[in-house]
Coordinates of C-alpha atoms in Angstrom, one line a residue:
M1 CA 123.9 38.8 24.2
D2 CA 119.8 38.8 22.8
A3 CA 117.5 38.4 25.8
L4 CA 116.6 34.9 25.1
A5 CA 120.2 33.8 25.4
G6 CA 120.8 35.6 28.6
L7 CA 118.0 34.0 29.9
L8 CA 118.7 30.2 28.9
E9 CA 122.5 30.5 29.7
G10 CA 121.4 29.4 33.2
P11 CA 121.1 25.6 33.1
R12 CA 124.6 23.8 34.0
A13 CA 124.4 20.4 35.5
R14 CA 126.5 19.0 37.7
G15 CA 126.0 15.0 38.5
A16 CA 122.3 15.3 37.6
H17 CA 120.0 12.6 38.5
M18 CA 119.0 10.9 35.3
I19 CA 116.9 7.7 34.7
R20 CA 114.9 5.8 32.3
A21 CA 111.8 5.2 34.2
C22 CA 109.5 1.6 32.8
F23 CA 106.1 1.1 34.1
D24 CA 103.1 -1.1 33.6
P25 CA 99.9 0.1 35.0
P26 CA 99.0 0.8 37.5
W27 CA 101.4 2.7 38.6
S28 CA 102.5 6.1 40.4
V29 CA 105.2 7.6 41.8
R30 CA 105.5 10.7 44.1
V31 CA 108.1 13.3 43.9
E32 CA 109.0 15.5 46.9
D33 CA 112.6 15.7 46.3
R34 CA 112.5 19.8 46.3
A35 CA 114.8 19.7 42.9
P36 CA 114.6 23.0 41.0
L37 CA 114.0 22.0 37.6
T38 CA 113.1 18.3 36.4
V39 CA 112.4 17.4 32.6
M40 CA 110.6 14.4 31.3
V41 CA 110.2 13.0 28.1
M42 CA 107.4 10.5 27.2
I43 CA 109.4 7.8 25.1
R44 CA 106.3 5.0 25.1
G45 CA 102.7 5.1 26.5
E46 CA 101.0 7.7 28.7
A47 CA 101.3 9.7 32.1
W48 CA 99.5 12.3 34.2
V49 CA 101.5 14.5 35.8
V50 CA 99.7 15.9 38.6
P51 CA 101.0 19.1 40.5
D52 CA 99.6 19.5 44.5
A53 CA 98.5 22.9 43.1
G54 CA 97.2 23.6 39.5
E55 CA 96.6 21.9 36.6
R56 CA 96.9 18.0 36.1
V57 CA 98.7 17.2 32.5
L58 CA 98.5 14.0 30.4
L59 CA 101.9 13.5 28.7
G60 CA 101.8 11.2 25.3
P61 CA 104.6 9.8 23.2
G62 CA 107.1 12.6 22.4
D63 CA 105.6 14.8 24.7
L64 CA 107.9 16.8 27.0
A65 CA 107.0 18.5 30.8
I66 CA 109.6 20.7 33.0
A67 CA 108.2 20.6 36.7
R68 CA 109.8 23.8 38.5
G69 CA 110.6 22.9 42.2
P70 CA 110.3 22.5 45.0
A71 CA 106.9 21.9 44.9
P72 CA 105.9 18.3 45.0
Y73 CA 104.0 16.6 42.2
T74 CA 102.9 13.0 41.5
C75 CA 103.3 11.0 38.1
G76 CA 101.2 8.0 37.1
D77 CA 99.2 6.2 34.8
D78 CA 96.1 7.6 36.1
P79 CA 95.5 10.6 38.9
E80 CA 93.8 8.1 41.5
T81 CA 96.5 5.5 41.3
P82 CA 98.0 5.9 44.8
P83 CA 101.9 6.1 45.2
Q84 CA 103.9 2.7 45.2
A85 CA 107.0 5.1 45.6
V86 CA 108.4 8.4 46.8
I87 CA 111.3 10.0 45.8
L88 CA 113.2 12.5 48.2
P89 CA 115.8 14.6 48.3
G90 CA 119.1 13.5 46.9
A91 CA 117.3 10.9 44.7
E92 CA 116.7 8.7 47.5
C93 CA 113.6 6.6 47.3
S94 CA 111.1 4.9 49.7
Y95 CA 107.9 3.2 50.5
P96 CA 104.8 5.7 50.7
D97 CA 104.9 4.1 54.5
G98 CA 108.7 5.5 54.8
R99 CA 110.4 2.4 54.5
P100 CA 113.4 2.6 52.4
L101 CA 113.2 0.7 48.7
N102 CA 116.8 -0.7 49.1
G103 CA 117.2 -0.9 45.4
S104 CA 114.2 -3.0 45.1
M105 CA 112.9 -0.7 41.8
D106 CA 116.5 -0.9 40.1
L107 CA 116.5 -2.1 36.6
G108 CA 120.4 -1.8 35.7
V109 CA 122.4 1.2 34.6
R110 CA 120.2 4.5 35.4
S111 CA 116.9 2.6 34.7
W112 CA 114.1 2.1 37.3
G113 CA 110.7 0.9 37.5
D114 CA 109.0 -2.4 37.3
R115 CA 110.5 -3.9 34.2
L116 CA 112.8 -2.7 31.1
D117 CA 110.3 -3.5 28.2
G118 CA 107.4 -1.9 30.1
S119 CA 104.0 -0.5 28.6
V120 CA 105.3 3.1 29.6
V121 CA 108.9 4.4 29.5
M122 CA 110.0 8.2 30.4
L123 CA 113.4 9.9 30.4
I124 CA 113.8 11.9 33.6
G125 CA 116.4 14.7 34.3
T126 CA 116.8 16.3 37.5
Y127 CA 118.8 19.4 38.2
R128 CA 119.8 18.8 41.9
W129 CA 120.7 22.1 42.9
Q130 CA 119.3 25.5 42.3
G131 CA 122.3 27.0 41.7
E132 CA 122.7 24.6 38.5
V133 CA 119.7 26.9 37.4
S134 CA 119.9 30.5 37.2
G135 CA 117.4 32.4 39.7
R136 CA 116.3 34.6 36.4
L137 CA 115.3 31.7 34.7
L138 CA 113.2 29.5 37.5
D139 CA 111.2 33.1 38.2
A140 CA 110.3 33.1 34.3
L141 CA 109.1 29.5 34.5
P142 CA 105.6 28.5 35.5
P143 CA 105.3 25.4 37.8
L144 CA 104.9 22.9 35.1
L145 CA 105.1 23.6 31.7
T146 CA 104.2 20.9 28.6
L147 CA 105.3 20.7 25.1
A148 CA 103.4 18.3 22.8
A149 CA 105.2 16.3 20.7
E150 CA 104.8 18.1 17.4
T151 CA 105.5 21.8 19.2
C152 CA 108.8 20.2 20.4
D153 CA 110.2 17.8 18.2
C154 CA 114.2 17.7 19.6
P155 CA 116.6 15.6 17.8
L156 CA 118.6 15.0 20.8
T157 CA 115.7 12.8 22.4
P158 CA 116.8 9.6 20.7
Y159 CA 120.3 10.2 21.5
L160 CA 119.6 10.8 25.0
M161 CA 117.7 7.9 25.4
E162 CA 121.2 5.6 23.6
E163 CA 123.6 7.6 26.3
I164 CA 121.4 7.5 29.4
V165 CA 122.0 3.7 29.8
R166 CA 125.5 3.5 29.2
D167 CA 128.1 3.2 31.5
E168 CA 131.3 4.3 30.4
P169 CA 134.7 6.7 31.8
G170 CA 133.0 10.7 31.9
Q171 CA 129.4 9.3 30.9
E172 CA 127.7 11.4 33.8
V173 CA 129.7 14.8 32.2
V174 CA 128.2 13.7 28.5
L175 CA 124.9 13.6 30.0
D176 CA 124.7 16.5 32.2
R177 CA 125.5 18.5 28.8
L178 CA 122.8 16.4 26.7
L179 CA 120.4 17.4 29.8
D180 CA 121.3 21.1 29.3
L181 CA 121.0 20.7 25.8
L182 CA 117.5 19.5 26.1
V183 CA 116.3 21.9 28.6
I184 CA 117.5 24.7 26.2
A185 CA 115.7 23.4 23.4
A186 CA 112.3 22.8 25.1
L187 CA 112.5 26.6 26.6
R188 CA 113.5 28.0 23.2
A189 CA 110.3 25.9 22.0
W190 CA 108.3 27.3 24.6
F191 CA 109.0 31.0 24.8
S192 CA 108.4 31.3 20.7
R193 CA 104.9 30.1 21.5
P194 CA 102.4 33.3 20.8
E195 CA 100.8 32.6 24.1
A196 CA 103.7 31.6 26.1
A197 CA 103.9 33.3 29.6
A198 CA 106.8 34.8 29.6
P199 CA 108.3 37.4 32.5
A200 CA 106.8 40.9 31.9
W201 CA 110.6 42.0 31.2
Y202 CA 110.7 39.8 28.2
R203 CA 107.3 40.8 26.8
A204 CA 108.5 44.3 27.4
L205 CA 111.4 43.9 24.5
A206 CA 108.8 44.4 21.8
D207 CA 107.9 48.0 22.8
P208 CA 110.0 50.4 20.7
V209 CA 111.1 52.1 24.4
V210 CA 111.5 49.9 27.0
G211 CA 112.6 47.1 24.8
R212 CA 115.7 49.4 23.6
V213 CA 116.4 50.3 27.4
L214 CA 116.0 46.8 28.7
R215 CA 118.6 45.7 25.8
L216 CA 121.2 48.7 27.1
V217 CA 121.0 47.4 30.6
Q218 CA 121.5 43.8 29.5
D219 CA 124.1 44.1 27.3
D220 CA 126.3 46.7 29.3
P221 CA 125.3 46.4 33.0
A222 CA 128.7 47.6 33.9
H223 CA 128.1 51.1 32.0
P224 CA 127.0 54.0 34.8
W225 CA 123.4 54.3 33.6
T226 CA 120.9 56.6 35.3
V227 CA 117.3 57.2 34.1
S228 CA 118.4 60.3 32.2
S229 CA 120.9 58.7 30.2
L230 CA 118.5 55.7 29.6
A231 CA 115.5 58.0 28.7
A232 CA 118.3 59.9 26.1
K233 CA 119.3 56.6 24.2
A234 CA 115.5 55.9 24.0
G235 CA 114.5 59.5 22.9
V236 CA 112.1 60.2 25.4
S237 CA 111.7 62.1 28.9
R238 CA 112.8 60.7 32.2
A239 CA 109.0 60.9 33.7
A240 CA 107.9 59.2 30.1
L241 CA 110.5 56.0 30.4
A242 CA 110.0 55.7 34.5
R243 CA 106.5 55.6 34.1
R244 CA 106.5 53.4 30.8
F245 CA 109.0 51.0 32.2
T246 CA 107.2 50.4 35.4
E247 CA 104.1 49.5 33.9
L248 CA 105.4 47.1 31.4
V249 CA 108.2 45.4 33.4
G250 CA 106.5 45.9 36.8
E251 CA 109.3 48.0 38.5
P252 CA 111.5 51.1 37.9
P253 CA 114.8 50.9 35.7
M254 CA 116.8 51.6 38.3
T255 CA 115.4 48.5 40.2
Y256 CA 115.4 46.3 37.3
L257 CA 119.4 47.3 36.7
T258 CA 120.4 46.6 40.4
G259 CA 118.7 43.2 40.1
W260 CA 120.4 42.6 36.8
R261 CA 123.8 43.1 38.2
L262 CA 123.4 41.4 41.3
A263 CA 121.9 38.1 39.7
L264 CA 125.0 38.4 37.2
A265 CA 127.4 38.6 40.5
A266 CA 125.7 35.7 41.9
D267 CA 126.3 33.3 38.9
A268 CA 129.9 34.7 38.5
L269 CA 130.7 34.2 42.1
R270 CA 129.2 30.6 41.7
D271 CA 130.6 29.8 37.9
T272 CA 134.3 31.6 38.4
D273 CA 137.0 32.1 40.5
A274 CA 137.5 35.9 39.7
T275 CA 137.7 38.1 42.6
L276 CA 134.9 40.0 44.2
E277 CA 136.9 43.4 42.9
T278 CA 136.8 42.0 39.5
I279 CA 133.3 41.0 39.2
A280 CA 132.0 44.4 40.8
R281 CA 133.5 45.9 37.7
Q282 CA 132.0 43.4 35.3
V283 CA 128.7 44.3 36.5
G284 CA 128.9 48.1 37.3
Y285 CA 129.6 48.5 40.9
G286 CA 132.7 50.8 41.9
S287 CA 134.1 48.7 44.5
A288 CA 133.9 45.3 45.9
F289 CA 132.7 46.8 49.4
A290 CA 129.9 48.5 47.2
L291 CA 128.8 45.5 45.7
S292 CA 129.1 43.6 48.8
S293 CA 126.9 45.6 50.7
A294 CA 124.1 45.7 47.9
F295 CA 124.3 41.8 47.5
K296 CA 123.9 41.0 51.4
R297 CA 121.1 43.4 51.3
V298 CA 119.4 41.7 48.5
Y299 CA 120.3 38.0 49.2
G300 CA 120.7 38.2 52.8
V301 CA 124.6 36.3 52.2
S302 CA 127.4 38.0 51.9
P303 CA 129.0 37.5 48.3
Q304 CA 132.0 35.1 50.0
A305 CA 129.3 33.0 51.9
H306 CA 127.3 32.6 48.4
R307 CA 130.4 31.4 46.9
E308 CA 131.3 28.8 49.5
R309 CA 127.9 27.5 49.4
G310 CA 128.3 26.8 45.5
T311 CA 125.1 25.2 44.1
Q312 CA 123.1 25.5 47.1
P313 CA 120.0 27.6 47.0
C314 CA 120.5 31.6 47.1
T315 CA 117.5 33.6 46.5
P316 CA 116.4 37.1 47.3
S317 CA 115.2 37.9 50.2
A318 CA 114.4 41.6 49.3
P319 CA 113.3 43.1 46.4
P320 CA 116.5 44.8 44.7
G321 CA 117.1 48.6 45.3

């Protein structure tokens, strides 16, 4: 598995919230749903995306934006337009004063806003739970990333435009998979840009020494790696590897390996029914007890509690080590 494939295998929507938003200026919507990831595609017109902290961006037809939660943001025709609605956790909607909207902006199947033929149309897909998107991917993304239409000419968009308003058996599953593919295509385009702010380990893959070590660790996490064995594979001394790896990745080799193994274990606990003993062997721990101890130290909960929590958020509570 190459590094980018490993990073992008994370999105797995389960009953994602997807709508076609249709507005006429002036319009503005405040988003406080705390969703881990939301993708917005402009179909018609323009929209400002204004995070509470950070640069505001203007989206035009064909442009795409991905907002990484849980920080709130506002979308509207103008940054100064006051919000007319607030999106809350669980796709609940209210007026800014807290009164429930009670469906007053519903326009039909997965359509919402002022009117269906509004001058502004956006497709919006929201992953509701952090468990649907791997922590490795979220950590690699800025709070708000944007792609111009010419950079991300995704053939999925017209198909999604048709499917989002269909009301047929199994339609939610179809939309979940389309959302996953759209996000993966967008992130692949974003990471491929020379100026992309990729994570340190991703940039370090270009280094002839550290890149080889990262690939060894990512491809075979179950191997009993040591700094000595990794240094031998890379053709450098232990001290040289430790120094170079820490400088480029931001943490020592074995710390990175521990974090990688535990992240894989967290995904396996969420996505499979494999026993803890099986998962421990798959990610390089000698026993279920050893994995459980390391997992609880880093994530703050036992593997069983993480599995029972399912798609609820689970993030490291301490640096892996």
